[in-house]
């Protein structure tokens, strides 16, 4: 969705010195051969294309509901309807859950199987669509930390939402004292590379404080030096 991005990459590839070798990794490039052919002609080097129709590292898909993870897909094994139903049930208000349980018991007592869950509607549907409150996000991060599922990357299609979610976590501190000192020292070095005016921008101050607690944001609306700082700290397991 950025029309200038392709031009920038073309200039970078064209202007790179001959001694620089290139490795490209993509899951979405449709014209792989055409693109590779252009690179080979431009750099006057052979290009080897390696393509797979499967994901070497399988993905596990879970839904988080009621302070618990429910698996709904594992690799190519298909959709786990049971996990989805349990997650949908966990999002229902306690009164509705009790009614469904009582209805299931009555059905079983009559020799019928338990009713399957229909498409979520009403309160259940709104529960799926809610962006999450501060309490929800805090509980999720604490759960992931407790279960050893850190570091975690949260994707949002909104830059503003990224910052809002990070702001909801301002009461959390995920780093140890040693990690906090390391993140603080690196953030000080980063700010020192900026002009005095830029070093005191609200975005710079906020993110430099945030990374000390092991939390950060990363999007196109940030200063490049801040994105670089976040990437380096993430690679050092400090985010």
Short mmCIF file of C-alpha atoms in Angstrom, two decimals:
data_model
loop_
_atom_site.label_atom_id
_atom_site.label_comp_id
_atom_site.label_asym_id
_atom_site.label_seq_id
_atom_site.Cartn_x
_atom_site.Cartn_y
_atom_site.Cartn_z
CA UNK A 1 0.00 0.00 0.00
CA UNK A 2 3.06 2.27 -0.29
CA UNK A 3 3.65 3.22 -3.92
CA UNK A 4 7.09 4.70 -3.22
CA UNK A 5 8.43 1.65 -1.40
CA UNK A 6 9.10 -0.31 -4.61
CA UNK A 7 11.06 2.59 -6.11
CA UNK A 8 13.21 2.89 -2.99
CA UNK A 9 14.02 -0.83 -3.03
CA UNK A 10 14.88 -0.67 -6.74
CA UNK A 11 17.33 2.17 -6.06
CA UNK A 12 18.89 0.29 -3.15
CA UNK A 13 19.38 -2.90 -5.19
CA UNK A 14 20.78 -1.00 -8.18
CA UNK A 15 23.20 1.12 -6.13
CA UNK A 16 24.58 -1.67 -3.93
CA UNK A 17 28.30 -2.41 -4.46
CA UNK A 18 29.07 -5.56 -6.46
CA UNK A 19 30.65 -7.31 -3.48
CA UNK A 20 27.31 -7.31 -1.58
CA UNK A 21 25.39 -10.58 -1.93
CA UNK A 22 21.62 -10.61 -1.61
CA UNK A 23 19.17 -12.99 0.04
CA UNK A 24 15.43 -12.35 -0.31
CA UNK A 25 12.71 -14.07 1.69
CA UNK A 26 9.03 -13.59 0.94
CA UNK A 27 5.77 -15.44 1.40
CA UNK A 28 3.72 -13.09 -0.79
CA UNK A 29 5.73 -12.26 -3.94
CA UNK A 30 3.60 -13.52 -6.87
CA UNK A 31 6.07 -12.89 -9.74
CA UNK A 32 9.09 -14.62 -8.19
CA UNK A 33 10.80 -15.58 -11.45
CA UNK A 34 10.27 -12.16 -13.05
CA UNK A 35 11.64 -10.38 -9.98
CA UNK A 36 14.64 -12.72 -9.72
CA UNK A 37 15.36 -12.32 -13.43
CA UNK A 38 15.46 -8.54 -13.04
CA UNK A 39 17.86 -8.77 -10.11
CA UNK A 40 20.15 -11.15 -12.04
CA UNK A 41 20.28 -8.84 -15.09
CA UNK A 42 20.74 -5.74 -12.95
CA UNK A 43 23.53 -7.15 -10.76
CA UNK A 44 24.95 -9.44 -13.51
CA UNK A 45 24.96 -12.38 -11.10
CA UNK A 46 23.23 -15.76 -11.10
CA UNK A 47 20.10 -15.91 -8.95
CA UNK A 48 18.83 -19.16 -7.43
CA UNK A 49 15.11 -19.38 -6.62
CA UNK A 50 14.07 -21.87 -3.94
CA UNK A 51 10.32 -22.32 -3.63
CA UNK A 52 8.20 -24.47 -1.33
CA UNK A 53 4.45 -25.03 -1.31
CA UNK A 54 4.39 -25.77 2.40
CA UNK A 55 5.46 -24.00 5.56
CA UNK A 56 8.62 -25.67 6.96
CA UNK A 57 7.77 -24.39 10.45
CA UNK A 58 4.07 -25.16 11.05
CA UNK A 59 1.86 -22.55 12.68
CA UNK A 60 -0.33 -23.18 15.69
CA UNK A 61 -3.48 -21.05 15.91
CA UNK A 62 -5.11 -20.34 19.27
CA UNK A 63 -7.93 -18.16 20.54
CA UNK A 64 -7.54 -16.39 23.87
CA UNK A 65 -10.77 -16.35 25.85
CA UNK A 66 -11.53 -16.39 29.54
CA UNK A 67 -7.83 -16.16 30.50
CA UNK A 68 -7.07 -19.37 28.60
CA UNK A 69 -5.73 -20.41 25.19
CA UNK A 70 -7.82 -22.67 22.96
CA UNK A 71 -6.13 -24.37 20.01
CA UNK A 72 -8.13 -24.10 16.78
CA UNK A 73 -5.51 -25.22 14.22
CA UNK A 74 -2.15 -27.00 14.20
CA UNK A 75 -0.12 -26.94 10.99
CA UNK A 76 -2.09 -28.55 8.17
CA UNK A 77 -4.22 -30.75 10.41
CA UNK A 78 -7.37 -28.73 9.77
CA UNK A 79 -9.72 -26.69 11.91
CA UNK A 80 -10.39 -27.82 15.51
CA UNK A 81 -14.08 -27.07 15.97
CA UNK A 82 -13.97 -28.21 19.59
CA UNK A 83 -11.42 -25.51 20.47
CA UNK A 84 -13.52 -22.85 18.79
CA UNK A 85 -16.67 -23.94 20.60
CA UNK A 86 -14.91 -23.95 23.96
CA UNK A 87 -13.51 -20.45 23.30
CA UNK A 88 -16.93 -19.17 22.22
CA UNK A 89 -18.43 -20.63 25.36
CA UNK A 90 -15.77 -18.99 27.53
CA UNK A 91 -16.76 -15.57 26.16
CA UNK A 92 -20.39 -15.96 27.14
CA UNK A 93 -21.65 -14.30 30.32
CA UNK A 94 -21.80 -16.73 33.25
CA UNK A 95 -25.61 -16.77 33.17
CA UNK A 96 -25.69 -17.81 29.50
CA UNK A 97 -23.00 -20.46 30.05
CA UNK A 98 -25.09 -21.98 32.85
CA UNK A 99 -28.16 -22.06 30.61
CA UNK A 100 -26.25 -23.84 27.83
CA UNK A 101 -24.80 -26.35 30.28
CA UNK A 102 -28.23 -27.06 31.73
CA UNK A 103 -29.68 -27.40 28.24
CA UNK A 104 -26.89 -29.80 27.26
CA UNK A 105 -27.51 -31.93 30.37
CA UNK A 106 -31.26 -32.09 29.66
CA UNK A 107 -30.57 -33.09 26.08
CA UNK A 108 -28.19 -35.83 27.17
CA UNK A 109 -30.66 -37.11 29.75
CA UNK A 110 -33.20 -37.54 26.94
CA UNK A 111 -30.65 -39.50 24.93
CA UNK A 112 -29.81 -36.61 22.61
CA UNK A 113 -26.33 -35.31 21.89
CA UNK A 114 -25.30 -31.93 23.23
CA UNK A 115 -26.37 -29.05 20.96
CA UNK A 116 -23.63 -27.56 18.82
CA UNK A 117 -22.86 -23.86 19.13
CA UNK A 118 -24.37 -21.69 16.45
CA UNK A 119 -22.66 -18.66 14.95
CA UNK A 120 -21.96 -16.17 17.73
CA UNK A 121 -24.57 -13.44 18.10
CA UNK A 122 -25.47 -10.73 20.55
CA UNK A 123 -23.13 -10.53 23.53
CA UNK A 124 -20.92 -13.34 22.25
CA UNK A 125 -20.44 -11.66 18.88
CA UNK A 126 -19.56 -8.32 20.45
CA UNK A 127 -17.09 -10.09 22.74
CA UNK A 128 -15.18 -11.40 19.70
CA UNK A 129 -15.12 -7.97 18.07
CA UNK A 130 -14.06 -5.90 21.07
CA UNK A 131 -10.58 -4.41 20.84
CA UNK A 132 -9.84 -5.27 24.46
CA UNK A 133 -9.71 -3.15 27.58
CA UNK A 134 -6.64 -2.33 29.66
CA UNK A 135 -7.60 -5.16 31.98
CA UNK A 136 -7.86 -7.59 29.03
CA UNK A 137 -4.46 -6.69 27.62
CA UNK A 138 -2.75 -6.72 31.00
CA UNK A 139 -4.22 -10.14 31.78
CA UNK A 140 -3.14 -11.48 28.36
CA UNK A 141 0.47 -10.28 28.72
CA UNK A 142 0.73 -11.64 32.25
CA UNK A 143 -0.66 -14.97 31.03
CA UNK A 144 1.86 -15.17 28.17
CA UNK A 145 4.72 -14.25 30.51
CA UNK A 146 3.63 -16.83 33.07
CA UNK A 147 3.35 -19.55 30.40
CA UNK A 148 6.81 -18.81 29.00
CA UNK A 149 5.43 -17.51 25.70
CA UNK A 150 7.55 -14.37 25.58
CA UNK A 151 8.73 -12.54 23.55
CA UNK A 152 5.41 -11.81 21.86
CA UNK A 153 4.63 -9.66 18.81
CA UNK A 154 1.16 -8.10 18.60
CA UNK A 155 0.07 -7.03 15.10
CA UNK A 156 -2.38 -4.20 14.53
CA UNK A 157 -3.46 -2.59 11.27
CA UNK A 158 -3.53 0.81 12.96
CA UNK A 159 -0.46 2.78 14.08
CA UNK A 160 -2.61 4.61 16.58
CA UNK A 161 -3.92 1.33 17.98
CA UNK A 162 -0.36 0.02 18.41
CA UNK A 163 0.44 2.98 20.62
CA UNK A 164 -2.86 2.74 22.49
CA UNK A 165 -2.28 -0.93 23.35
CA UNK A 166 1.28 -0.22 24.47
CA UNK A 167 -0.05 2.65 26.60
CA UNK A 168 -2.47 0.26 28.30
CA UNK A 169 0.54 -1.74 29.52
CA UNK A 170 2.29 1.14 31.26
CA UNK A 171 1.79 -0.51 34.65
CA UNK A 172 3.66 -3.65 33.52
CA UNK A 173 7.39 -4.17 33.93
CA UNK A 174 8.58 -7.29 32.10
CA UNK A 175 12.34 -6.78 32.50
CA UNK A 176 14.60 -7.73 35.37
CA UNK A 177 16.81 -5.08 36.98
CA UNK A 178 19.75 -6.15 34.82
CA UNK A 179 17.66 -6.10 31.63
CA UNK A 180 16.18 -2.73 32.56
CA UNK A 181 19.66 -1.23 33.01
CA UNK A 182 20.79 -2.65 29.65
CA UNK A 183 17.73 -1.24 27.85
CA UNK A 184 18.14 2.13 29.59
CA UNK A 185 21.81 2.37 28.64
CA UNK A 186 21.07 1.62 24.99
CA UNK A 187 18.18 4.09 24.87
CA UNK A 188 20.50 6.79 26.28
CA UNK A 189 23.01 6.04 23.52
CA UNK A 190 20.23 6.27 20.95
CA UNK A 191 18.98 9.64 22.20
CA UNK A 192 22.54 10.96 22.20
CA UNK A 193 22.61 10.49 18.41
CA UNK A 194 19.68 12.90 18.01
CA UNK A 195 19.68 16.68 18.04
CA UNK A 196 18.61 18.28 21.35
CA UNK A 197 15.23 19.20 19.88
CA UNK A 198 14.57 15.71 18.50
CA UNK A 199 15.81 14.02 21.67
CA UNK A 200 13.02 15.72 23.60
CA UNK A 201 10.18 14.85 21.25
CA UNK A 202 7.26 13.17 23.08
CA UNK A 203 7.58 10.06 20.88
CA UNK A 204 11.28 9.68 21.77
CA UNK A 205 10.72 10.16 25.50
CA UNK A 206 7.76 7.77 25.57
CA UNK A 207 9.44 4.93 23.67
CA UNK A 208 12.74 5.25 25.53
CA UNK A 209 10.82 4.88 28.81
CA UNK A 210 8.74 2.05 27.42
CA UNK A 211 11.64 -0.15 26.30
CA UNK A 212 13.08 -0.14 29.80
CA UNK A 213 10.01 -2.12 30.87
CA UNK A 214 10.41 -4.59 28.01
CA UNK A 215 7.60 -3.10 25.87
CA UNK A 216 7.85 -1.25 22.55
CA UNK A 217 6.00 -0.22 19.41
CA UNK A 218 7.29 -0.47 15.84
CA UNK A 219 5.54 1.15 12.88
CA UNK A 220 6.08 3.47 9.92
CA UNK A 221 5.16 6.59 11.89
CA UNK A 222 8.24 6.37 14.12
CA UNK A 223 11.63 8.00 13.67
CA UNK A 224 13.92 5.51 11.86
CA UNK A 225 16.45 5.61 14.70
CA UNK A 226 13.75 4.58 17.18
CA UNK A 227 12.69 1.66 14.99
CA UNK A 228 16.32 0.59 14.80
CA UNK A 229 16.61 0.81 18.59
CA UNK A 230 13.53 -1.37 19.06
CA UNK A 231 14.81 -3.95 16.55
CA UNK A 232 18.20 -4.21 18.28
CA UNK A 233 16.69 -4.47 21.76
CA UNK A 234 14.26 -7.12 20.50
CA UNK A 235 17.16 -9.13 19.05
CA UNK A 236 18.82 -8.95 22.48
CA UNK A 237 15.69 -10.30 24.15
CA UNK A 238 15.13 -7.03 26.02
CA UNK A 239 11.69 -6.43 24.45
#
